[in-house]
CSV table of C-alpha atoms in Angstrom, one decimal:
chain,number,residue,atom,x,y,z
A,1,UNK,CA,88.6,81.9,110.7
A,2,UNK,CA,91.0,81.7,108.2
A,3,UNK,CA,94.9,80.8,108.6
A,4,UNK,CA,98.0,81.1,106.4
A,5,UNK,CA,100.9,78.7,107.7
A,6,UNK,CA,104.2,79.4,106.1
A,7,UNK,CA,107.6,78.0,106.4
A,8,UNK,CA,109.9,81.1,107.2
A,9,UNK,CA,109.5,83.9,108.1
A,10,UNK,CA,109.4,86.8,106.3
A,11,UNK,CA,112.3,89.9,107.0
A,12,UNK,CA,111.1,91.4,104.0
A,13,UNK,CA,110.2,95.2,105.1
A,14,UNK,CA,108.1,96.0,101.4
A,15,UNK,CA,106.3,91.9,101.7
A,16,UNK,CA,105.8,92.2,105.1
A,17,UNK,CA,103.7,95.9,104.5
A,18,UNK,CA,102.0,93.7,101.6
A,19,UNK,CA,100.9,91.3,103.6
A,20,UNK,CA,99.5,93.7,106.1
A,21,UNK,CA,97.4,95.9,104.2
A,22,UNK,CA,95.9,92.0,103.2
A,23,UNK,CA,95.9,91.3,106.6
A,24,UNK,CA,93.6,93.7,107.0
A,25,UNK,CA,91.4,94.0,103.3
A,26,UNK,CA,90.6,90.9,105.1
A,27,UNK,CA,89.0,91.9,108.5
A,28,UNK,CA,86.3,93.2,106.9
A,29,UNK,CA,85.2,89.1,105.9
A,30,UNK,CA,86.7,87.3,108.1
A,31,UNK,CA,89.0,86.1,111.8
A,32,UNK,CA,92.4,85.6,110.1
A,33,UNK,CA,95.0,84.6,111.8
A,34,UNK,CA,99.1,84.4,110.2
A,35,UNK,CA,101.6,81.6,112.4
A,36,UNK,CA,105.0,81.2,110.7
A,37,UNK,CA,107.5,78.1,110.9
A,38,UNK,CA,111.0,77.9,111.2
A,39,UNK,CA,111.9,77.1,108.5
A,40,UNK,CA,115.4,74.7,107.2
A,41,UNK,CA,118.6,75.6,105.9
A,42,UNK,CA,119.2,73.1,102.7
A,43,UNK,CA,121.5,74.8,100.8
A,44,UNK,CA,123.2,72.0,100.8
A,45,UNK,CA,120.6,69.3,100.3
A,46,UNK,CA,122.3,67.0,97.5
A,47,UNK,CA,121.2,63.5,98.8
A,48,UNK,CA,117.7,62.5,98.9
A,49,UNK,CA,118.2,61.2,102.2
A,50,UNK,CA,119.0,64.8,103.0
A,51,UNK,CA,116.2,66.6,101.2
A,52,UNK,CA,113.8,64.4,102.8
A,53,UNK,CA,115.4,64.7,105.7
A,54,UNK,CA,114.7,68.4,105.9
A,55,UNK,CA,110.6,68.2,104.6
A,56,UNK,CA,110.1,65.9,107.2
A,57,UNK,CA,111.4,68.3,109.9
A,58,UNK,CA,109.3,70.5,109.3
A,59,UNK,CA,106.5,69.3,107.7
A,60,UNK,CA,106.3,68.0,112.2
A,61,UNK,CA,105.6,71.7,112.3
A,62,UNK,CA,103.7,72.7,109.8
A,63,UNK,CA,101.4,69.7,111.8
A,64,UNK,CA,102.2,70.7,115.5
A,65,UNK,CA,99.8,73.6,114.4
A,66,UNK,CA,96.6,71.6,112.7
A,67,UNK,CA,93.8,70.9,114.3
A,68,UNK,CA,92.2,67.4,113.5
A,69,UNK,CA,89.2,69.4,112.4
A,70,UNK,CA,90.6,72.1,110.3
A,71,UNK,CA,90.0,72.0,107.0
A,72,UNK,CA,93.5,72.2,104.8
A,73,UNK,CA,94.7,74.2,101.9
A,74,UNK,CA,98.1,73.0,100.4
A,75,UNK,CA,99.5,75.0,98.2
A,76,UNK,CA,100.9,72.3,96.2
A,77,UNK,CA,98.3,71.7,92.6
A,78,UNK,CA,95.9,71.1,91.7
A,79,UNK,CA,95.4,75.6,89.1
A,80,UNK,CA,91.4,76.9,89.6
A,81,UNK,CA,90.6,80.3,88.0
A,82,UNK,CA,90.0,83.4,90.5
A,83,UNK,CA,86.2,83.0,90.4
A,84,UNK,CA,86.1,79.1,90.8
A,85,UNK,CA,88.7,79.4,94.4
A,86,UNK,CA,86.2,82.4,95.4
A,87,UNK,CA,82.5,79.2,95.0
A,88,UNK,CA,86.0,76.8,97.0
A,89,UNK,CA,85.3,79.0,99.4
A,90,UNK,CA,82.4,79.7,100.2
A,91,UNK,CA,81.9,76.6,100.2
A,92,UNK,CA,84.3,76.1,102.9
A,93,UNK,CA,83.5,78.6,105.1
A,94,UNK,CA,80.3,76.3,104.6
A,95,UNK,CA,81.6,73.8,106.4
A,96,UNK,CA,84.2,74.4,107.5
A,97,UNK,CA,85.1,76.5,110.8
A,98,UNK,CA,88.6,76.7,110.5
A,99,UNK,CA,90.4,76.9,106.9
A,100,UNK,CA,94.7,76.1,107.2
A,101,UNK,CA,95.9,77.2,104.0
A,102,UNK,CA,99.1,75.6,104.1
A,103,UNK,CA,103.7,77.3,101.7
A,104,UNK,CA,105.5,74.6,102.1
A,105,UNK,CA,109.3,74.7,102.3
A,106,UNK,CA,111.5,75.3,99.8
A,107,UNK,CA,112.1,72.0,99.5
A,108,UNK,CA,107.9,71.1,98.7
A,109,UNK,CA,105.7,69.3,100.8
A,110,UNK,CA,106.3,65.8,102.4
A,111,UNK,CA,104.5,62.8,101.9
A,112,UNK,CA,101.8,63.1,104.9
A,113,UNK,CA,101.8,67.0,104.6
A,114,UNK,CA,100.6,65.8,100.7
A,115,UNK,CA,98.0,63.5,102.4
A,116,UNK,CA,96.9,65.6,104.6
A,117,UNK,CA,95.6,68.3,102.9
A,118,UNK,CA,91.3,68.9,103.1
A,119,UNK,CA,92.3,70.1,98.8
A,120,UNK,CA,95.7,71.5,96.5
A,121,UNK,CA,96.0,74.9,94.5
A,122,UNK,CA,98.2,75.5,92.7
A,123,UNK,CA,98.7,79.5,91.9
A,124,UNK,CA,101.0,79.7,89.1
A,125,UNK,CA,102.8,77.6,86.6
A,126,UNK,CA,105.5,79.6,87.4
A,127,UNK,CA,108.6,79.7,90.4
A,128,UNK,CA,108.1,82.2,92.9
A,129,UNK,CA,109.4,83.3,95.9
A,130,UNK,CA,108.0,81.5,99.4
A,131,UNK,CA,108.0,85.2,100.1
A,132,UNK,CA,105.7,86.6,97.4
A,133,UNK,CA,103.9,83.6,96.9
A,134,UNK,CA,102.4,84.5,100.8
A,135,UNK,CA,101.6,88.0,99.4
A,136,UNK,CA,99.3,86.2,96.4
A,137,UNK,CA,98.1,83.8,98.1
A,138,UNK,CA,96.7,86.9,100.8
A,139,UNK,CA,95.6,88.6,98.1
A,140,UNK,CA,94.2,85.6,95.9
A,141,UNK,CA,91.7,84.7,99.6
A,142,UNK,CA,91.6,88.8,100.0
A,143,UNK,CA,89.6,88.7,96.1
A,144,UNK,CA,88.0,85.1,96.3
A,145,UNK,CA,85.0,87.1,99.4
A,146,UNK,CA,85.2,90.4,97.1
A,147,UNK,CA,83.6,88.4,93.9
A,148,UNK,CA,81.6,85.6,96.7
A,149,UNK,CA,79.4,89.4,98.2
A,150,UNK,CA,79.7,91.0,94.4
A,151,UNK,CA,82.7,93.7,95.5
A,152,UNK,CA,83.6,95.3,92.6
A,153,UNK,CA,87.6,94.3,92.7
A,154,UNK,CA,88.0,91.1,91.4
A,155,UNK,CA,87.2,93.1,86.8
């Protein structure tokens, strides 16, 4: 089982359509589910204490969706290429029954969420919207399966 936990709700119809397309494609390779957890309003966050409070609230919502057995991949860390990601995905699947990809809120992950992660992954040095990031992550997971199954998609 592969899960994606994302903070915030996707209200963009075009991006929802892309997400559904990749989830449909992923169904050929694995059970997949997406979990959206409520985000905190933070447009007026200016003090560090407020930032920490927002991160803590969002962190708690994510952590309550995780079990101790979940292998957690947090989108906040090391950049790798698609082939390396595919190898990692294959290894994770052999060792763990549940792989959970987590996209933190717009203020980034809390320290507790970082420490819970089994692996930290970075898509790019570029900055993307959280909604676009969800689509990009789904595409990379799908690409990983295609690479691992010798399918002609990657090139």
